[in-house]
Short mmCIF file of N, CA, C and O and ligand atoms in Angstrom, two decimals:
data_model
loop_
_atom_site.label_atom_id
_atom_site.label_comp_id
_atom_site.label_asym_id
_atom_site.label_seq_id
_atom_site.Cartn_x
_atom_site.Cartn_y
_atom_site.Cartn_z
N MET A 1 0.86 -0.92 0.26
CA MET A 1 0.13 -0.34 0.16
C MET A 1 1.31 1.73 0.25
O MET A 1 1.65 1.51 0.75
N ALA A 2 0.46 2.39 -0.84
CA ALA A 2 1.62 3.20 -0.87
C ALA A 2 1.11 4.06 0.43
O ALA A 2 -0.26 4.35 1.20
N PRO A 3 2.32 5.16 0.56
CA PRO A 3 2.19 5.91 1.81
C PRO A 3 1.28 6.69 1.29
O PRO A 3 1.13 7.15 0.14
N CYS A 4 0.65 7.47 2.26
CA CYS A 4 0.06 8.45 1.71
C CYS A 4 0.41 9.72 2.60
O CYS A 4 -0.52 9.79 4.12
N TRP A 5 1.14 10.59 2.47
CA TRP A 5 1.58 11.25 3.85
C TRP A 5 1.19 13.10 3.06
O TRP A 5 1.29 13.59 1.85
N LYS A 6 0.98 13.97 4.11
CA LYS A 6 0.87 15.76 3.45
C LYS A 6 1.18 16.04 4.40
O LYS A 6 0.56 16.41 5.37
N ASP A 7 2.18 17.19 4.38
CA ASP A 7 2.35 17.89 5.46
C ASP A 7 2.66 17.19 6.72
O ASP A 7 2.25 17.66 7.74
N GLY A 8 3.34 16.41 6.82
CA GLY A 8 3.78 15.91 8.10
C GLY A 8 2.72 14.68 8.64
O GLY A 8 2.20 14.52 9.78
N LEU A 9 1.20 14.64 8.05
CA LEU A 9 -0.05 13.89 8.38
C LEU A 9 -0.51 12.99 8.08
O LEU A 9 0.05 12.78 6.88
N PHE A 10 -1.09 11.56 8.38
CA PHE A 10 -0.90 10.65 8.07
C PHE A 10 -2.95 10.60 7.76
O PHE A 10 -3.20 10.29 8.65
N PHE A 11 -2.82 10.40 6.84
CA PHE A 11 -4.55 10.69 6.65
C PHE A 11 -4.77 8.90 6.40
O PHE A 11 -5.55 8.51 5.34
N MET A 12 -4.69 8.13 7.91
CA MET A 12 -4.76 6.90 7.58
C MET A 12 -6.98 6.48 7.24
O MET A 12 -7.06 5.82 6.49
N HIS A 13 -7.47 7.39 7.17
CA HIS A 13 -8.97 6.94 7.06
C HIS A 13 -9.11 7.45 5.67
O HIS A 13 -9.19 6.17 5.11
N GLU A 14 -8.48 8.70 5.33
CA GLU A 14 -8.94 8.37 3.90
C GLU A 14 -8.18 7.38 2.82
O GLU A 14 -8.41 7.41 1.88
N MET A 15 -6.69 7.33 3.27
CA MET A 15 -5.86 5.82 2.56
C MET A 15 -7.14 4.53 2.93
O MET A 15 -7.03 4.35 1.48
N SER A 16 -7.55 4.38 3.46
CA SER A 16 -7.57 3.43 3.24
C SER A 16 -9.34 3.24 2.61
O SER A 16 -9.17 2.43 1.97
N ILE A 17 -9.33 4.58 2.88
CA ILE A 17 -11.53 4.58 1.85
C ILE A 17 -10.84 4.68 0.02
O ILE A 17 -10.88 3.96 -0.58
N ALA A 18 -9.45 5.08 0.20
CA ALA A 18 -8.67 5.45 -0.79
C ALA A 18 -8.86 4.04 -1.57
O ALA A 18 -8.92 3.59 -3.06
N GLN A 19 -7.92 3.42 -0.60
CA GLN A 19 -7.45 1.77 -1.75
C GLN A 19 -8.91 1.27 -1.39
O GLN A 19 -9.07 0.38 -2.68
N SER A 20 -9.85 1.24 -0.89
CA SER A 20 -11.06 0.14 -1.42
C SER A 20 -12.22 1.04 -2.53
O SER A 20 -12.48 -0.03 -3.37
N LEU A 21 -11.68 2.19 -2.93
CA LEU A 21 -12.31 3.14 -3.85
C LEU A 21 -11.38 2.19 -5.12
O LEU A 21 -11.94 1.82 -6.26
N LEU A 22 -10.31 1.98 -5.09
CA LEU A 22 -9.94 1.92 -6.36
C LEU A 22 -9.98 0.27 -6.01
O LEU A 22 -9.82 -0.34 -7.51
N ASP A 23 -10.17 -0.86 -5.49
CA ASP A 23 -10.09 -1.63 -5.52
C ASP A 23 -11.72 -2.15 -6.37
O ASP A 23 -12.10 -3.17 -7.23
N ILE A 24 -12.29 -1.30 -5.55
CA ILE A 24 -13.69 -1.51 -6.76
C ILE A 24 -13.89 -0.94 -7.62
O ILE A 24 -14.22 -1.40 -8.92
N ILE A 25 -12.55 0.17 -8.39
CA ILE A 25 -12.78 0.95 -9.72
C ILE A 25 -12.00 -0.10 -10.87
O ILE A 25 -12.22 -0.16 -11.64
N LYS A 26 -11.29 -0.81 -9.80
CA LYS A 26 -10.06 -1.62 -10.73
C LYS A 26 -11.36 -3.33 -11.33
O LYS A 26 -11.20 -3.72 -12.37
N ASP A 27 -12.07 -3.63 -10.14
CA ASP A 27 -12.80 -4.60 -10.68
C ASP A 27 -13.54 -4.41 -11.32
O ASP A 27 -13.91 -5.15 -12.39
N GLU A 28 -14.60 -2.59 -11.54
CA GLU A 28 -15.33 -2.05 -12.45
C GLU A 28 -15.03 -2.62 -14.58
O GLU A 28 -15.06 -2.97 -15.01
N MET A 29 -13.30 -1.81 -13.63
CA MET A 29 -12.61 -2.11 -14.94
C MET A 29 -12.21 -3.13 -15.92
O MET A 29 -12.66 -3.58 -17.27
N ARG A 30 -11.92 -4.13 -14.85
CA ARG A 30 -11.85 -5.51 -15.36
C ARG A 30 -13.55 -6.03 -16.02
O ARG A 30 -13.32 -6.76 -16.71
N LYS A 31 -14.02 -5.52 -15.21
CA LYS A 31 -15.22 -6.17 -16.09
C LYS A 31 -15.76 -5.83 -17.56
O LYS A 31 -16.43 -6.41 -18.08
N HIS A 32 -15.67 -4.22 -17.47
CA HIS A 32 -15.75 -4.06 -18.84
C HIS A 32 -14.67 -3.95 -19.98
O HIS A 32 -14.92 -2.63 -20.98
N ASP A 33 -13.45 -4.72 -19.15
CA ASP A 33 -12.66 -4.67 -20.69
C ASP A 33 -11.86 -3.26 -20.79
O ASP A 33 -12.03 -2.77 -21.58
N ALA A 34 -12.36 -2.32 -19.53
CA ALA A 34 -11.62 -0.96 -20.00
C ALA A 34 -10.06 -1.30 -19.38
O ALA A 34 -10.26 -1.61 -19.02
N THR A 35 -9.23 0.30 -20.14
CA THR A 35 -7.72 -0.38 -19.57
C THR A 35 -7.23 1.16 -19.41
O THR A 35 -6.48 1.45 -18.73
N ALA A 36 -8.37 2.64 -19.52
CA ALA A 36 -7.90 3.82 -18.68
C ALA A 36 -9.34 4.00 -17.80
O ALA A 36 -10.68 4.47 -18.44
N LEU A 37 -8.49 4.70 -17.23
CA LEU A 37 -9.67 5.69 -15.86
C LEU A 37 -9.75 6.95 -16.23
O LEU A 37 -8.58 7.51 -16.39
N ARG A 38 -11.19 7.30 -16.76
CA ARG A 38 -11.07 8.69 -17.51
C ARG A 38 -11.12 9.55 -15.68
O ARG A 38 -10.99 10.71 -15.45
N SER A 39 -12.43 9.55 -15.04
CA SER A 39 -12.85 10.25 -13.86
C SER A 39 -13.44 8.85 -12.96
O SER A 39 -14.47 7.93 -13.83
N VAL A 40 -13.93 9.85 -11.75
CA VAL A 40 -15.07 8.89 -10.74
C VAL A 40 -15.73 9.58 -10.40
O VAL A 40 -14.54 10.96 -9.84
N ARG A 41 -16.93 9.80 -10.12
CA ARG A 41 -17.55 10.90 -9.42
C ARG A 41 -18.50 9.99 -7.87
O ARG A 41 -18.84 9.14 -8.18
N LEU A 42 -17.93 10.67 -7.26
CA LEU A 42 -18.39 10.02 -5.41
C LEU A 42 -19.18 10.67 -5.38
O LEU A 42 -19.21 11.98 -5.22
N ALA A 43 -19.81 10.89 -4.10
CA ALA A 43 -21.49 11.62 -3.38
C ALA A 43 -20.24 10.93 -2.08
O ALA A 43 -20.46 9.86 -1.41
N ILE A 44 -19.87 12.25 -1.47
CA ILE A 44 -19.59 12.04 -0.10
C ILE A 44 -20.79 13.11 1.55
O ILE A 44 -21.06 14.00 1.08
N GLY A 45 -21.18 12.02 2.01
CA GLY A 45 -21.69 12.73 2.84
C GLY A 45 -21.12 13.27 3.88
O GLY A 45 -20.18 13.31 3.87
N GLN A 46 -21.76 14.61 4.07
CA GLN A 46 -20.94 15.93 4.79
C GLN A 46 -21.28 14.90 6.35
O GLN A 46 -19.96 15.38 7.09
N MET A 47 -21.62 14.45 7.03
CA MET A 47 -21.09 13.80 8.27
C MET A 47 -20.31 11.84 7.67
O MET A 47 -20.41 11.13 9.24
N SER A 48 -19.81 12.24 7.00
CA SER A 48 -19.11 10.66 6.71
C SER A 48 -17.61 10.80 7.27
O SER A 48 -17.05 9.60 7.07
N ALA A 49 -17.50 12.11 7.94
CA ALA A 49 -15.91 11.60 8.08
C ALA A 49 -14.81 11.51 7.01
O ALA A 49 -13.81 11.62 7.60
N ILE A 50 -14.60 11.92 5.91
CA ILE A 50 -13.87 12.34 5.15
C ILE A 50 -13.82 13.77 4.52
O ILE A 50 -14.93 14.26 5.02
N VAL A 51 -12.53 13.77 4.64
CA VAL A 51 -11.96 15.28 3.83
C VAL A 51 -11.85 15.03 2.44
O VAL A 51 -11.01 14.70 2.06
N PRO A 52 -12.79 15.92 1.70
CA PRO A 52 -12.38 15.39 0.57
C PRO A 52 -11.55 16.06 0.26
O PRO A 52 -10.78 15.04 -0.78
N GLU A 53 -10.19 17.10 0.89
CA GLU A 53 -9.05 17.46 0.11
C GLU A 53 -8.22 16.02 0.13
O GLU A 53 -6.93 15.76 -0.38
N SER A 54 -8.31 15.50 1.28
CA SER A 54 -7.34 14.37 1.82
C SER A 54 -7.38 13.30 1.20
O SER A 54 -6.40 12.65 0.55
N LEU A 55 -8.74 13.21 0.32
CA LEU A 55 -9.30 12.11 0.13
C LEU A 55 -8.78 11.87 -1.26
O LEU A 55 -8.36 10.89 -2.15
N SER A 56 -9.26 13.31 -1.95
CA SER A 56 -8.19 13.18 -3.40
C SER A 56 -6.71 13.41 -3.40
O SER A 56 -6.07 12.65 -4.14
N PHE A 57 -5.92 14.27 -2.54
CA PHE A 57 -4.71 13.70 -2.63
C PHE A 57 -3.98 12.07 -2.12
O PHE A 57 -3.42 11.72 -3.02
N CYS A 58 -4.62 11.51 -1.61
CA CYS A 58 -4.42 10.08 -1.47
C CYS A 58 -4.68 9.21 -2.52
O CYS A 58 -3.95 8.36 -3.12
N PHE A 59 -6.33 9.47 -3.65
CA PHE A 59 -6.25 8.97 -4.38
C PHE A 59 -5.43 9.47 -5.76
O PHE A 59 -4.46 8.14 -6.02
N GLU A 60 -4.81 10.86 -5.60
CA GLU A 60 -3.96 11.37 -6.40
C GLU A 60 -2.21 10.05 -6.32
O GLU A 60 -1.40 9.96 -7.27
N VAL A 61 -2.45 9.84 -4.91
CA VAL A 61 -0.87 9.22 -4.38
C VAL A 61 -0.51 8.05 -5.18
O VAL A 61 0.07 7.46 -5.55
N MET A 62 -1.82 7.12 -4.73
CA MET A 62 -2.18 5.86 -4.64
C MET A 62 -1.77 5.29 -6.47
O MET A 62 -1.79 4.62 -6.90
N THR A 63 -2.87 6.61 -7.08
CA THR A 63 -2.80 6.14 -8.41
C THR A 63 -1.56 6.53 -9.42
O THR A 63 -1.35 6.04 -10.30
N SER A 64 -1.25 7.71 -8.89
CA SER A 64 0.63 7.95 -9.54
C SER A 64 1.22 6.48 -9.99
O SER A 64 1.75 6.14 -9.31
N GLY A 65 1.98 6.73 -11.59
CA GLY A 65 3.17 5.90 -11.46
C GLY A 65 2.07 4.31 -11.67
O GLY A 65 2.60 3.26 -12.18
N THR A 66 0.86 4.67 -11.86
CA THR A 66 -0.01 2.98 -11.81
C THR A 66 -0.96 3.57 -13.88
O THR A 66 -0.53 4.49 -13.80
N ASP A 67 -1.57 2.00 -14.10
CA ASP A 67 -2.48 2.81 -15.23
C ASP A 67 -3.38 3.81 -15.15
O ASP A 67 -3.78 3.99 -15.91
N LEU A 68 -3.87 4.23 -13.70
CA LEU A 68 -5.17 4.79 -13.33
C LEU A 68 -4.50 6.41 -13.03
O LEU A 68 -5.32 6.95 -12.47
N GLU A 69 -3.00 6.73 -13.16
CA GLU A 69 -2.59 7.48 -13.30
C GLU A 69 -3.54 8.67 -13.97
O GLU A 69 -3.65 8.84 -15.07
N GLY A 70 -3.64 10.17 -13.06
CA GLY A 70 -4.33 10.93 -14.14
C GLY A 70 -5.94 10.94 -14.19
O GLY A 70 -6.64 12.33 -14.63
N ALA A 71 -6.30 10.23 -13.86
CA ALA A 71 -8.39 10.15 -13.53
C ALA A 71 -8.49 11.22 -12.76
O ALA A 71 -7.33 11.28 -11.51
N GLN A 72 -9.02 11.61 -13.12
CA GLN A 72 -9.99 12.60 -12.04
C GLN A 72 -10.92 12.40 -11.33
O GLN A 72 -12.05 11.36 -11.35
N LEU A 73 -10.84 12.57 -10.34
CA LEU A 73 -12.21 12.41 -8.96
C LEU A 73 -12.66 13.25 -8.91
O LEU A 73 -12.00 14.93 -8.86
N ASN A 74 -14.30 13.30 -8.62
CA ASN A 74 -14.93 14.53 -8.53
C ASN A 74 -15.65 14.00 -7.61
O ASN A 74 -16.13 13.33 -6.90
N MET A 75 -16.31 15.12 -6.45
CA MET A 75 -16.58 14.88 -5.31
C MET A 75 -18.02 15.92 -4.83
O MET A 75 -18.04 16.67 -5.12
N ASP A 76 -19.01 15.15 -4.84
CA ASP A 76 -20.63 15.77 -4.60
C ASP A 76 -20.63 16.05 -3.23
O ASP A 76 -20.81 14.47 -2.55
N LEU A 77 -20.82 16.45 -2.35
CA LEU A 77 -20.68 16.81 -1.33
C LEU A 77 -22.32 16.77 -0.98
O LEU A 77 -23.12 17.44 -1.71
N ILE A 78 -23.15 15.84 0.11
CA ILE A 78 -24.08 16.01 0.04
C ILE A 78 -24.40 16.00 1.72
O ILE A 78 -24.02 15.44 2.76
N PRO A 79 -25.55 17.45 1.56
CA PRO A 79 -26.00 17.62 2.92
C PRO A 79 -26.55 16.49 3.66
O PRO A 79 -26.76 15.51 3.41
N LEU A 80 -26.96 16.32 5.14
CA LEU A 80 -27.28 16.07 6.25
C LEU A 80 -28.59 15.83 6.32
O LEU A 80 -29.04 17.28 6.20
N ARG A 81 -29.25 15.00 5.97
CA ARG A 81 -30.77 14.68 5.69
C ARG A 81 -31.51 13.75 6.76
O ARG A 81 -30.63 12.50 7.23
N GLY A 82 -32.81 14.39 7.91
CA GLY A 82 -32.91 13.15 8.37
C GLY A 82 -34.95 13.67 8.60
O GLY A 82 -35.43 14.17 7.81
N LEU A 83 -34.93 12.13 8.80
CA LEU A 83 -36.69 12.13 9.14
C LEU A 83 -37.00 11.96 10.31
O LEU A 83 -36.73 10.99 11.03
N CYS A 84 -38.21 12.67 10.53
CA CYS A 84 -38.63 12.55 12.10
C CYS A 84 -39.68 11.46 12.34
O CYS A 84 -40.28 11.28 11.46
N ARG A 85 -39.56 10.81 13.05
CA ARG A 85 -40.04 9.47 13.70
C ARG A 85 -41.48 9.82 13.85
O ARG A 85 -42.00 9.14 14.31
N GLU A 86 -41.52 11.23 14.84
CA GLU A 86 -42.71 11.86 15.37
C GLU A 86 -43.55 12.01 14.21
O GLU A 86 -44.81 11.57 14.44
N CYS A 87 -43.06 12.90 13.47
CA CYS A 87 -44.30 14.10 12.51
C CYS A 87 -44.40 13.62 11.31
O CYS A 87 -44.91 13.50 10.37
N GLY A 88 -43.01 12.30 10.79
CA GLY A 88 -42.48 12.27 9.26
C GLY A 88 -42.03 13.34 8.71
O GLY A 88 -41.88 13.22 7.15
N LEU A 89 -41.72 14.23 8.87
CA LEU A 89 -41.07 15.16 8.14
C LEU A 89 -39.80 15.11 7.99
O LEU A 89 -38.98 14.69 8.52
N GLU A 90 -39.43 15.38 6.74
CA GLU A 90 -38.09 15.20 6.28
C GLU A 90 -37.32 16.36 6.33
O GLU A 90 -37.95 17.20 5.11
N PHE A 91 -36.47 16.66 6.35
CA PHE A 91 -35.59 18.05 6.56
C PHE A 91 -34.26 18.17 6.53
O PHE A 91 -33.20 16.70 6.77
N GLU A 92 -33.65 19.14 6.56
CA GLU A 92 -32.09 19.16 6.37
C GLU A 92 -31.43 19.47 7.90
O GLU A 92 -32.15 20.63 7.86
N ILE A 93 -30.47 18.82 8.13
CA ILE A 93 -30.09 18.66 9.46
C ILE A 93 -28.87 19.93 9.68
O ILE A 93 -27.75 19.65 8.78
N GLU A 94 -29.35 20.90 10.02
CA GLU A 94 -28.20 21.72 10.07
C GLU A 94 -26.53 21.76 11.32
O GLU A 94 -28.15 22.11 12.28
N GLY A 95 -25.95 22.32 11.48
CA GLY A 95 -25.17 22.13 12.25
C GLY A 95 -25.16 20.76 13.58
O GLY A 95 -25.04 21.15 14.56
N TYR A 96 -25.30 20.04 12.69
CA TYR A 96 -25.55 18.56 13.80
C TYR A 96 -26.59 18.54 14.66
O TYR A 96 -26.39 17.77 15.17
N ALA A 97 -27.53 19.39 14.31
CA ALA A 97 -29.09 19.55 15.50
C ALA A 97 -29.92 18.34 14.96
O ALA A 97 -30.91 18.94 13.94
N PHE A 98 -29.94 17.22 16.05
CA PHE A 98 -30.84 16.47 15.49
C PHE A 98 -32.39 16.51 16.46
O PHE A 98 -32.48 15.93 17.03
N GLU A 99 -33.11 17.94 15.70
CA GLU A 99 -33.90 18.18 16.38
C GLU A 99 -35.24 18.37 14.97
O GLU A 99 -35.25 19.32 14.17
N CYS A 100 -36.42 17.57 15.38
CA CYS A 100 -37.50 18.34 14.31
C CYS A 100 -37.74 18.99 14.34
O CYS A 100 -37.81 20.15 15.39
N PRO A 101 -37.13 20.26 12.90
CA PRO A 101 -37.92 21.85 13.35
C PRO A 101 -39.24 22.10 12.84
O PRO A 101 -39.80 23.57 13.47
N HIS A 102 -39.76 21.09 13.16
CA HIS A 102 -41.70 20.92 12.79
C HIS A 102 -42.29 20.73 14.36
O HIS A 102 -43.23 21.51 15.10
N CYS A 103 -41.69 19.66 15.21
CA CYS A 103 -42.21 18.84 16.47
C CYS A 103 -41.49 18.92 17.51
O CYS A 103 -41.45 18.71 18.60
N ASN A 104 -40.07 19.85 17.28
CA ASN A 104 -38.72 19.59 18.42
C ASN A 104 -38.84 17.88 18.59
O ASN A 104 -37.82 18.03 19.71
N SER A 105 -39.21 16.93 18.04
CA SER A 105 -38.79 16.27 18.60
C SER A 105 -37.28 15.25 18.14
O SER A 105 -36.60 15.76 17.24
N HIS A 106 -36.65 14.47 19.34
CA HIS A 106 -35.37 14.34 18.86
C HIS A 106 -35.07 12.91 18.11
O HIS A 106 -34.10 12.31 18.32
N SER A 107 -36.23 12.28 17.92
CA SER A 107 -36.32 11.29 17.16
C SER A 107 -36.21 11.24 16.02
O SER A 107 -37.06 11.71 15.44
N ILE A 108 -34.78 10.82 15.10
CA ILE A 108 -34.56 11.89 14.29
C ILE A 108 -33.83 10.29 13.31
O ILE A 108 -32.95 9.76 14.05
N GLU A 109 -34.11 9.96 12.51
CA GLU A 109 -33.42 8.67 11.30
C GLU A 109 -33.01 9.88 10.39
O GLU A 109 -33.60 10.25 9.63
N THR A 110 -31.87 9.39 10.46
CA THR A 110 -30.72 9.83 9.62
C THR A 110 -30.96 9.18 7.67
O THR A 110 -30.70 7.68 7.63
N THR A 111 -31.17 10.11 6.94
CA THR A 111 -31.69 9.60 5.84
C THR A 111 -30.81 9.70 4.50
O THR A 111 -31.04 8.94 3.43
N ALA A 112 -29.93 10.41 4.65
CA ALA A 112 -29.04 11.01 3.68
C ALA A 112 -27.44 11.66 4.32
O ALA A 112 -27.57 12.66 5.20
N GLY A 113 -26.56 11.88 3.84
CA GLY A 113 -25.44 12.50 4.33
C GLY A 113 -24.39 11.80 4.98
O GLY A 113 -23.55 12.51 5.83
N GLN A 114 -25.03 10.08 5.04
CA GLN A 114 -23.67 9.33 6.35
C GLN A 114 -23.17 8.74 4.34
O GLN A 114 -23.45 8.42 3.11
N GLY A 115 -21.53 8.41 4.99
CA GLY A 115 -20.85 7.56 4.15
C GLY A 115 -20.33 8.11 2.89
O GLY A 115 -20.57 9.28 2.68
N LEU A 116 -20.03 6.94 1.63
CA LEU A 116 -19.84 7.41 0.84
C LEU A 116 -19.72 6.47 -0.74
O LEU A 116 -20.25 5.53 -0.11
N SER A 117 -20.40 7.23 -1.75
CA SER A 117 -20.41 6.08 -2.77
C SER A 117 -20.37 6.53 -4.07
O SER A 117 -19.97 7.45 -4.46
N ILE A 118 -19.87 5.49 -4.69
CA ILE A 118 -19.40 6.12 -6.18
C ILE A 118 -20.92 6.45 -7.20
O ILE A 118 -21.81 5.40 -7.07
N VAL A 119 -20.80 7.56 -7.30
CA VAL A 119 -21.73 7.97 -8.52
C VAL A 119 -21.61 7.39 -9.90
O VAL A 119 -22.21 6.40 -10.53
N GLU A 120 -20.82 7.09 -10.13
CA GLU A 120 -19.89 7.33 -11.41
C GLU A 120 -18.30 6.82 -11.68
O GLU A 120 -17.52 7.53 -11.74
N ILE A 121 -18.27 5.99 -12.91
CA ILE A 121 -17.04 5.54 -13.30
C ILE A 121 -16.69 5.56 -14.68
O ILE A 121 -17.58 4.83 -15.44
N GLU A 122 -16.27 6.68 -15.32
CA GLU A 122 -15.67 6.75 -16.10
C GLU A 122 -14.60 6.32 -17.18
O GLU A 122 -13.37 6.26 -16.68
N VAL A 123 -15.11 5.18 -17.95
CA VAL A 123 -13.35 4.13 -18.32
C VAL A 123 -13.60 4.35 -20.18
O VAL A 123 -14.32 4.88 -20.82
N ASP A 124 -12.55 3.93 -20.72
CA ASP A 124 -12.04 4.19 -22.01
C ASP A 124 -11.94 2.53 -22.80
O ASP A 124 -11.52 2.11 -21.78
ZN1 LIG B 201 -41.62 16.23 13.82
#
């Protein structure tokens, strides 16, 4: 596994994510007999604890010198959304305030904005 350093910081979290992403991408490329990766689009949840700049840096480091070098990593940030279990209102959670703006309930189910997903992989 390639080291992922920047300014003396070690991005353990982003590095393992970048590694998983590359595994999935390579798998997809194999399935489609693709030889070059053009770009990848990711949806990154606001609450995923992923720093897009760090992930982008790790991705670059890990692809440099490989077949995937030069691929573009595009990231869309997905805001955090919640569903109130009391009144059914779906709303955007701001400032991590898990409280329904309608009925003030704290029984909120998160519906979007967690984790990370691959939206699109563009290959040649
Ligand atoms: Zn409510």
